[in-house]
Short mmCIF file of C-alpha atoms in Angstrom, two decimals:
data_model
loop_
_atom_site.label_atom_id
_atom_site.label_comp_id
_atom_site.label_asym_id
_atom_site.label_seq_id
_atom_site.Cartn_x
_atom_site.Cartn_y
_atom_site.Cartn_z
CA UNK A 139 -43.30 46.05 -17.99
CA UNK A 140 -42.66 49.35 -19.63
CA UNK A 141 -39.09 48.40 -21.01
CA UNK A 142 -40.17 45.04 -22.12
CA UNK A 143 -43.10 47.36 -24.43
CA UNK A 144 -40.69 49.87 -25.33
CA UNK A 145 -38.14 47.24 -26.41
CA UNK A 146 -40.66 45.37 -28.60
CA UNK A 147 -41.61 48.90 -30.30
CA UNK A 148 -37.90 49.74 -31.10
CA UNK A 149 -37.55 46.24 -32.63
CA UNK A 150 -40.03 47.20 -34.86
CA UNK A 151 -38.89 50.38 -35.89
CA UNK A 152 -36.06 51.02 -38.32
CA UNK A 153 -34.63 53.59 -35.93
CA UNK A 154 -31.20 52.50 -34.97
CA UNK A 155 -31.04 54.90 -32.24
CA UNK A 156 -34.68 53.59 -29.96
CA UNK A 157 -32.59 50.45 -29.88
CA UNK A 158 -29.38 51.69 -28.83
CA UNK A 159 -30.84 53.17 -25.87
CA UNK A 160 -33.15 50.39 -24.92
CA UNK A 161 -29.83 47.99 -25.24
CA UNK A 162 -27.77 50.14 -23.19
CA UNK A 163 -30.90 49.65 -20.52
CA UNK A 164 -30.86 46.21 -20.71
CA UNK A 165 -27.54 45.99 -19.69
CA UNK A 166 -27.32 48.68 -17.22
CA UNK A 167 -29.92 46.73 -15.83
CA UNK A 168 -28.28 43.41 -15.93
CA UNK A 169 -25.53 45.11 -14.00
CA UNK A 170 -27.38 45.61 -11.45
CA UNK A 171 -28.91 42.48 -10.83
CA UNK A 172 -24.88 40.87 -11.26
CA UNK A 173 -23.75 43.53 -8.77
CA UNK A 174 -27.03 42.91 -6.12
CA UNK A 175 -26.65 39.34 -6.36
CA UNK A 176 -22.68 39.87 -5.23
CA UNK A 177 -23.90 42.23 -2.98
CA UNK A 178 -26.52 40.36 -1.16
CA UNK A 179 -25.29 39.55 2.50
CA UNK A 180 -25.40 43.63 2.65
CA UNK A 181 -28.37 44.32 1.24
CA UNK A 182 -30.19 41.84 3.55
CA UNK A 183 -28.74 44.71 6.49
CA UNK A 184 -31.53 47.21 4.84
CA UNK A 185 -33.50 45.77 2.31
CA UNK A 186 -36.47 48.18 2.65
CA UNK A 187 -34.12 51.09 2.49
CA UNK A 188 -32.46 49.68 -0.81
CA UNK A 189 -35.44 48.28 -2.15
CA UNK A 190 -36.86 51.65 -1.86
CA UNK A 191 -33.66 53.02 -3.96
CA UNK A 192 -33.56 50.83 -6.12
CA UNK A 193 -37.31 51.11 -6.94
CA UNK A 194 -36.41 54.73 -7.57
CA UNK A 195 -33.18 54.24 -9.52
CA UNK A 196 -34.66 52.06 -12.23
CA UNK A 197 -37.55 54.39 -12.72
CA UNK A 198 -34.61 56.78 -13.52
CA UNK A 199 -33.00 54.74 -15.80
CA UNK A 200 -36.15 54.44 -17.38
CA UNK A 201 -37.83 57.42 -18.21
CA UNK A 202 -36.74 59.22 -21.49
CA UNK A 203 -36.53 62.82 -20.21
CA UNK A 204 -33.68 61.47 -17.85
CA UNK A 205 -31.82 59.27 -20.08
CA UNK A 206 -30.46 57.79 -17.28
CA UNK A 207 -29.50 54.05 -18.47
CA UNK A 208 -27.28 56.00 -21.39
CA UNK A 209 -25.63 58.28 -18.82
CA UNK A 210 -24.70 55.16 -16.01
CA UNK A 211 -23.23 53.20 -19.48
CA UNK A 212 -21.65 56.28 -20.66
CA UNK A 213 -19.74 57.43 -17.16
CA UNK A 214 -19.54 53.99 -15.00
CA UNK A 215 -19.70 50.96 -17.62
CA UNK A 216 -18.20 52.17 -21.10
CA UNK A 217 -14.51 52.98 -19.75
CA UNK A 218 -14.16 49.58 -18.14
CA UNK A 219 -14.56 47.78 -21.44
#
């Protein structure tokens, strides 16, 4: 719920840079759900176990102090396209 708020609030702002970083969540987290959905048959082996990571991965990605969503784009995502 909190990046669907925060995304509103930089839409509303004329700060170029809230929405960068929101954007570069969005589809951090869109490449996650593309890469669990491929993923699947193995997750089903230990879904509370990646559930549990996962949980704790997006709350990275998430909170500002960690800038973790720019980092992921920035190291894993950026040199691929």
């Amino acid at each position: 719920l909190y990046p669907c708020y925060a995304s509103y609030k930089a839409l509303q702002t004329n700060a170029p840079e809230s929405s960068v970083k929101w954007l570069t969540y969005w589809i951090v987290y869109g490449f996650i759900g593309l890469a669990e959905l491929v993923l699947s048959p193995l997750i089903y082996l230990f879904p509370v176990t990646y559930y549990t990571i996962k949980l704790v991965f997006v709350i990275w990605l998430q909170v500002p102090k960690t800038d973790g969503a720019t980092k992921v784009y920035n190291m894993y995502m950026m040199p691929f396209f």
